[in-house]
mmCIF file of C-alpha atoms in Angstrom:
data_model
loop_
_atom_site.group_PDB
_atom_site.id
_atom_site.type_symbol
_atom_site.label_atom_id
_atom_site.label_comp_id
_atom_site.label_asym_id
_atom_site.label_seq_id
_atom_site.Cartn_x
_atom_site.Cartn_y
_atom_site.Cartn_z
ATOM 1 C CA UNK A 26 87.125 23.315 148.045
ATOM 2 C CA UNK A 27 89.286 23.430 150.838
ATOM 3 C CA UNK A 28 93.174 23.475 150.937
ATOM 4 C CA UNK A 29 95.609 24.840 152.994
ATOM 5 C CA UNK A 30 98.755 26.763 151.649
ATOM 6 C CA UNK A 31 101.843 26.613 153.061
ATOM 7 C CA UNK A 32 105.449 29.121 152.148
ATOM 8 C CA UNK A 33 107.810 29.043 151.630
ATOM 9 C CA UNK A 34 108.810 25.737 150.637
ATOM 10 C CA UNK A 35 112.732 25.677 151.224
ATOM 11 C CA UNK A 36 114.468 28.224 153.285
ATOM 12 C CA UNK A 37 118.212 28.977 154.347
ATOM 13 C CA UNK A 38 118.659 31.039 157.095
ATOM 14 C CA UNK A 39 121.727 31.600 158.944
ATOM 15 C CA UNK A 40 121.804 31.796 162.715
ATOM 16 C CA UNK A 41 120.308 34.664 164.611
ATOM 17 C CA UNK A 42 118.059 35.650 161.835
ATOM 18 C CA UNK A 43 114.613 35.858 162.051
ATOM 19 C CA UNK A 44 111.861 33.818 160.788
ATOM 20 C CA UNK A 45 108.673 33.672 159.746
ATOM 21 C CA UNK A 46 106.175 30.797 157.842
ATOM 22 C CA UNK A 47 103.157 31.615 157.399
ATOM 23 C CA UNK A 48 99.988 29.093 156.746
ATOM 24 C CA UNK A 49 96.618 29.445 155.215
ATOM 25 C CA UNK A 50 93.625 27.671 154.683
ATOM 26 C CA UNK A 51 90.550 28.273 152.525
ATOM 27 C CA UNK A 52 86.756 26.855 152.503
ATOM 28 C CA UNK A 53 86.466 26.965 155.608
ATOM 29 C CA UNK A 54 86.218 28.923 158.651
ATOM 30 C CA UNK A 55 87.224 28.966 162.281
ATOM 31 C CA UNK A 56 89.825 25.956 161.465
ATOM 32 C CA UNK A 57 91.734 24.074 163.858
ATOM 33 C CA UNK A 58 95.170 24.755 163.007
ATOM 34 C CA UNK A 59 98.614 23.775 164.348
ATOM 35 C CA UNK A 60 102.319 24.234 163.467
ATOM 36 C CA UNK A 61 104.422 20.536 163.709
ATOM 37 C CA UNK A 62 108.119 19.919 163.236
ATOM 38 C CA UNK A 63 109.898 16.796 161.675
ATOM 39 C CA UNK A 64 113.817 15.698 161.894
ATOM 40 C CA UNK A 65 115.209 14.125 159.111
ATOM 41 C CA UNK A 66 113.596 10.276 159.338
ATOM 42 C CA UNK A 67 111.759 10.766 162.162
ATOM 43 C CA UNK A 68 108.112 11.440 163.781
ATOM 44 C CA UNK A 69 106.397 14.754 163.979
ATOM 45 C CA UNK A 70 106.747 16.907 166.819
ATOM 46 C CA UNK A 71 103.457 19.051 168.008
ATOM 47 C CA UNK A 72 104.779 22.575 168.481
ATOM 48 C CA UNK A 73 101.573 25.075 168.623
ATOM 49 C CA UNK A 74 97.879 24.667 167.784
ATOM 50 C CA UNK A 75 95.167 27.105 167.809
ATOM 51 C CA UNK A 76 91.369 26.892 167.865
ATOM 52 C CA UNK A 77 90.738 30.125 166.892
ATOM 53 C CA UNK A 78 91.890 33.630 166.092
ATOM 54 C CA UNK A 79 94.334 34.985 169.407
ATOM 55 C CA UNK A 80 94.590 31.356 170.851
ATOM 56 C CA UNK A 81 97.657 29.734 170.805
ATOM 57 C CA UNK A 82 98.626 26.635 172.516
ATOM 58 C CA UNK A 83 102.294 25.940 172.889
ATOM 59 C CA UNK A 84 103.583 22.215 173.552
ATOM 60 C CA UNK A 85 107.230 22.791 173.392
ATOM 61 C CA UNK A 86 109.137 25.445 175.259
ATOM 62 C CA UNK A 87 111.930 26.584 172.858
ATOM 63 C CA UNK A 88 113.322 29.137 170.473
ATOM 64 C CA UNK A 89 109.617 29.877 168.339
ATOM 65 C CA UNK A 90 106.176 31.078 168.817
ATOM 66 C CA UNK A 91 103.194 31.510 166.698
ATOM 67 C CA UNK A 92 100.664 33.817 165.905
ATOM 68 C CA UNK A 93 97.135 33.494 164.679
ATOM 69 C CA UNK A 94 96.023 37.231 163.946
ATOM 70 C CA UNK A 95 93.257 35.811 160.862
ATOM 71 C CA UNK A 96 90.790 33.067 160.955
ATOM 72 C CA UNK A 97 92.357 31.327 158.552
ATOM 73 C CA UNK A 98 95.906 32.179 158.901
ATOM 74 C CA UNK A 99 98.824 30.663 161.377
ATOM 75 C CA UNK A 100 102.423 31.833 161.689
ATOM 76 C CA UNK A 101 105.505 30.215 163.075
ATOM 77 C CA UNK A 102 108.061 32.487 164.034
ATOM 78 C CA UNK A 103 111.436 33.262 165.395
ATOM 79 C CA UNK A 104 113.170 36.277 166.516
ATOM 80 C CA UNK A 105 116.407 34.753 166.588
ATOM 81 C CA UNK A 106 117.408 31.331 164.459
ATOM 82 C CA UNK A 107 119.382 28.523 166.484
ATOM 83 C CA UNK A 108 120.936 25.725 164.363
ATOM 84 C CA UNK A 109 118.755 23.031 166.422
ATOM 85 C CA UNK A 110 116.116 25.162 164.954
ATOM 86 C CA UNK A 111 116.888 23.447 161.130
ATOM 87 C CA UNK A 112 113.945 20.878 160.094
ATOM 88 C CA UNK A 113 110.828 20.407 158.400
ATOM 89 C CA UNK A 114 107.915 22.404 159.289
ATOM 90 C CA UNK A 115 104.458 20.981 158.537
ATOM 91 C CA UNK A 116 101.367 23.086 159.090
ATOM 92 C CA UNK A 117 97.975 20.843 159.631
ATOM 93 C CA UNK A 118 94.299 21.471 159.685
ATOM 94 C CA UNK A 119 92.557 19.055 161.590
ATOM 95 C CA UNK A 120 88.791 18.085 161.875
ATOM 96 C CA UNK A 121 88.670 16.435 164.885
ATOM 97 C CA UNK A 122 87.705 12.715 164.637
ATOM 98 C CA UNK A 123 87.594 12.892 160.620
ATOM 99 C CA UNK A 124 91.551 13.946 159.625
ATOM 100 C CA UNK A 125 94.299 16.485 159.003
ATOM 101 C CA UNK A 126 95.199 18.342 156.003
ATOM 102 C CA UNK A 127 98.319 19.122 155.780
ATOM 103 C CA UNK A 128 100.382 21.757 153.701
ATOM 104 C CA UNK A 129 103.765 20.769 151.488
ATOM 105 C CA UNK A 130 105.980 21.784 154.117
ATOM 106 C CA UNK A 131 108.390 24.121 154.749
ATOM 107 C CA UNK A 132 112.299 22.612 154.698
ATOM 108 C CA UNK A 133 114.466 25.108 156.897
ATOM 109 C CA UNK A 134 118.243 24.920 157.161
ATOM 110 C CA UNK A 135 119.892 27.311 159.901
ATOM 111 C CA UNK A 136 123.199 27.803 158.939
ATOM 112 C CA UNK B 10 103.111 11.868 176.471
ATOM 113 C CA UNK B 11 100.350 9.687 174.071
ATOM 114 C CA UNK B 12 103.488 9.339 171.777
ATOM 115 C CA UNK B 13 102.687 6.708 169.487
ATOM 116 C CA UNK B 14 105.420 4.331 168.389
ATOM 117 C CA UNK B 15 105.736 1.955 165.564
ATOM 118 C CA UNK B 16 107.433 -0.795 164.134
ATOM 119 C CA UNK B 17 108.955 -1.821 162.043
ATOM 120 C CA UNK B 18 110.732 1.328 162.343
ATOM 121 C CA UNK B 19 111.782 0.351 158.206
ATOM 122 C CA UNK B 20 110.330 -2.027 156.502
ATOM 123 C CA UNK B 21 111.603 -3.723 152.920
ATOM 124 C CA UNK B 22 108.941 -6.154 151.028
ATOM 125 C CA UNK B 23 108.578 -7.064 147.390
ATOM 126 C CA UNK B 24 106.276 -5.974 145.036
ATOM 127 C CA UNK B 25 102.996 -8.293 145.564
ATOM 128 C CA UNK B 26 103.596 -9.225 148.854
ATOM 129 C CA UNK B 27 101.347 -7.498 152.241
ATOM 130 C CA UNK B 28 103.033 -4.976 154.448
ATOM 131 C CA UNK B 29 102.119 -5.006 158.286
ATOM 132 C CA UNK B 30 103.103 -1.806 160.288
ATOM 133 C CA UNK B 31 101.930 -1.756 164.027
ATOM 134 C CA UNK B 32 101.599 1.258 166.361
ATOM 135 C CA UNK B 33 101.428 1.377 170.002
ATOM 136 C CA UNK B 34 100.111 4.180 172.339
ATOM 137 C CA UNK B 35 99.988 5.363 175.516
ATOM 138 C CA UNK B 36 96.220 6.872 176.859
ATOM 139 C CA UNK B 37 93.343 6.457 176.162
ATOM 140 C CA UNK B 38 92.250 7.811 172.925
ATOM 141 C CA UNK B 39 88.986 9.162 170.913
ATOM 142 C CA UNK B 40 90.450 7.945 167.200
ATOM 143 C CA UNK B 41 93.302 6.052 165.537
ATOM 144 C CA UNK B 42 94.542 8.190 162.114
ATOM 145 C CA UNK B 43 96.959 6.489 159.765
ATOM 146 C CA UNK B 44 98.745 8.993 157.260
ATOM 147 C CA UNK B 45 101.350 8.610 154.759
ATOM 148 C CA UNK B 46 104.335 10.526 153.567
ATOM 149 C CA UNK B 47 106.059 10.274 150.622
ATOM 150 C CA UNK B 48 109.817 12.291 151.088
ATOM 151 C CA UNK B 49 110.245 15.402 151.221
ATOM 152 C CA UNK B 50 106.293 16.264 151.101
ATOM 153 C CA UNK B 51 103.067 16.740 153.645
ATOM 154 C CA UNK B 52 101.264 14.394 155.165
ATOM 155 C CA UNK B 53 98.216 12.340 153.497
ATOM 156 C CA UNK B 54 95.273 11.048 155.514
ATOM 157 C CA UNK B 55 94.775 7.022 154.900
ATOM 158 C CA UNK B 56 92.233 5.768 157.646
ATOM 159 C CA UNK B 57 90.609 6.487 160.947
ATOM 160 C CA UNK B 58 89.460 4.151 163.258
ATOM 161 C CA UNK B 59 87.344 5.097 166.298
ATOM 162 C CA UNK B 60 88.048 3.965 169.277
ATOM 163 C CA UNK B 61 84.817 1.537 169.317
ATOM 164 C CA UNK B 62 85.578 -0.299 166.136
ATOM 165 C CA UNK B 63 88.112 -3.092 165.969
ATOM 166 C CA UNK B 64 88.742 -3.288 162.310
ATOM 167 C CA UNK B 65 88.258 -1.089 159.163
ATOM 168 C CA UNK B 66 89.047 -1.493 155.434
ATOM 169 C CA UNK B 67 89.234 0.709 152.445
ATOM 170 C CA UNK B 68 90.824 -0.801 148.924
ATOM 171 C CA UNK B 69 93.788 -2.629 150.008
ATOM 172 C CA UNK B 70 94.308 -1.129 153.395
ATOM 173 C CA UNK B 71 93.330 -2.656 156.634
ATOM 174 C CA UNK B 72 93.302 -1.497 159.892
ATOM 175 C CA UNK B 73 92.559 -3.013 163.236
ATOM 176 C CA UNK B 74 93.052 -0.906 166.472
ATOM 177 C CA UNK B 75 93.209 -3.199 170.091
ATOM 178 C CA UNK B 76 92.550 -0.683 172.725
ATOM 179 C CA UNK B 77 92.995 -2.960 175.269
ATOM 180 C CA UNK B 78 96.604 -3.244 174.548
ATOM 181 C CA UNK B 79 96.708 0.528 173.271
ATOM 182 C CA UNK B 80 97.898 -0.824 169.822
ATOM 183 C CA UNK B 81 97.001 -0.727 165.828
ATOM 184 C CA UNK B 82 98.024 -2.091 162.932
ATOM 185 C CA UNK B 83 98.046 -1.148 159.622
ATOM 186 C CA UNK B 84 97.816 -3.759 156.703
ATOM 187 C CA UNK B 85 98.728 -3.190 153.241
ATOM 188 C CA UNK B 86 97.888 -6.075 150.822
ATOM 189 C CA UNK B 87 99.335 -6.528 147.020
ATOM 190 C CA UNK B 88 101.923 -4.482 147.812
ATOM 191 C CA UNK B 89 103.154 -1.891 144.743
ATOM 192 C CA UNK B 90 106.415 0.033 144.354
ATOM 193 C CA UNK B 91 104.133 3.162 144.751
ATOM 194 C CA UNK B 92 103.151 2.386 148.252
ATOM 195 C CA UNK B 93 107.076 3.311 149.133
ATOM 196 C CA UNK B 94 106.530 5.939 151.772
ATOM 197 C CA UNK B 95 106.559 6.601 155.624
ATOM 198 C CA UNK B 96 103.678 5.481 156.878
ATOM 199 C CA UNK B 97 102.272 7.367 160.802
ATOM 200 C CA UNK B 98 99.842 6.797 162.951
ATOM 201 C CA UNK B 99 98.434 9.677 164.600
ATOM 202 C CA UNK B 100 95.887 9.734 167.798
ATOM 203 C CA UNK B 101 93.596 12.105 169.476
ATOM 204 C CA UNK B 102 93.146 11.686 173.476
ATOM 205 C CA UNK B 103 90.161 11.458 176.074
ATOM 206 C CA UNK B 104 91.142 14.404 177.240
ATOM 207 C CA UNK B 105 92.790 16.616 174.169
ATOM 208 C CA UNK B 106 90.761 15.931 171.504
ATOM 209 C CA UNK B 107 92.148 19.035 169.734
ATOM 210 C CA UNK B 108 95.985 17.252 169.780
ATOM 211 C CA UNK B 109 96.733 15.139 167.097
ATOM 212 C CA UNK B 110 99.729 13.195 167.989
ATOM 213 C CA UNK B 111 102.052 10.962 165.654
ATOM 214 C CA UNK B 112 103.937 8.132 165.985
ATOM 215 C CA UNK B 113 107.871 8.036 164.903
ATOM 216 C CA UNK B 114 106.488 5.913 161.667
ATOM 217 C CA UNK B 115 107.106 3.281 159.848
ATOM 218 C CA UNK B 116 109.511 3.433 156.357
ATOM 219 C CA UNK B 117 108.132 1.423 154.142
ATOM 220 C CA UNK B 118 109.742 -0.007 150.584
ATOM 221 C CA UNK B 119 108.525 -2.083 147.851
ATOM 222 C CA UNK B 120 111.114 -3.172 145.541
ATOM 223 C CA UNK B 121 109.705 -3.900 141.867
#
């Protein structure tokens, strides 16, 4: 069946630290994948996506950067933690013009 | 941006009653997506809507998408205290059909 696994599910960091969240899916192959962020009662926020393995597409300019070095594997990551950095990270799977999957999330708090 | 945007932006009913959530977007898009989130947890796919269709159903949701005023709305009828959740819309553009962009979402609750 497919699912897509996403950890850790909490995380305290403090500031400067690195990071890294990794995401993966199975029953499937050459998924769509892409990395969101959420702030506390609000939208998501589209931060990468790839469509396959080396492809990344970044929509915000900041602090992180993913990798994709699997099929079926995407990681967010940091060299260097700001506190604007804290938030919810949500990993997706999307088949386009059916729906996302989406992991459990990842809850980080920079400190 | 295609940002969505909804309103309500929170939303209190009682049990029994229908919940209406709209969503309004900017471009022109392939597919409407509604998703909900309960706290703290991922995201769970509701409905999609193509951009040709007008109105959808499935069990007590209803959906209706307007593209001529870039808009949806999301009906929930017989409200029940386990519908309490945020509730998104989500579209894919013309010309990114690989971004799948949310709204800010609606926070629904049904008191018992």
């Amino acid at each position: 069946s497919q699912t897509i696994h996403q950890w850790p599910a909490t995380l305290v960091q403090p500031v400067g630290s690195p990071l890294s969240l990794e995401c993966t899916v199975e029953g499937t192959s050459n998924p769509n994948l892409y990395w969101y962020r959420q702030a506390a009662g609000r939208g998501l926020q589209l931060l990468f996506y790839s469509v396959g393995i080396g492809q990344i597409s970044s929509e915000v300019p900041q602090n992180l950067s993913a990798s994709r070095p699997q099929d079926r594997q995407f990681i967010l990551s940091s060299k260097k933690l700001l506190l604007s950095d804290s938030g919810f990270y949500l990993c997706a799977w999307l088949i386009p013009g059916v729906e996302a999957f989406f992991g459990q999330g990842t809850r980080l708090t920079v400190v | 941006s295609q940002q969505g945007e909804e309103d309500p932006q929170a939303l209190s009913i009682q049990e029994g009653e229908n919940a209406t959530m709209n969503c309004s977007y900017k471009t022109s898009i392939n597919n409407l997506q509604w998703y909900r989130q309960n706290s703290g947890r991922g995201l769970v796919h509701l409905i999609l809507i193509r951009s040709n269709e007008r109105e959808k159903h499935s069990g007590r949701l209803r959906v209706t998408l307007d593209t001529s005023k870039k808009s949806s709305s999301l009906l929930i009828t017989a409200s029940r205290a386990a519908d309490t959740a945020s509730y998104f819309c989500a579209t894919d553009g013309v010309d990114s059909s690989y971004k799948l962009i949310f709204g800010s979402g609606t926070r629904l609750l049904v008191r018992p």
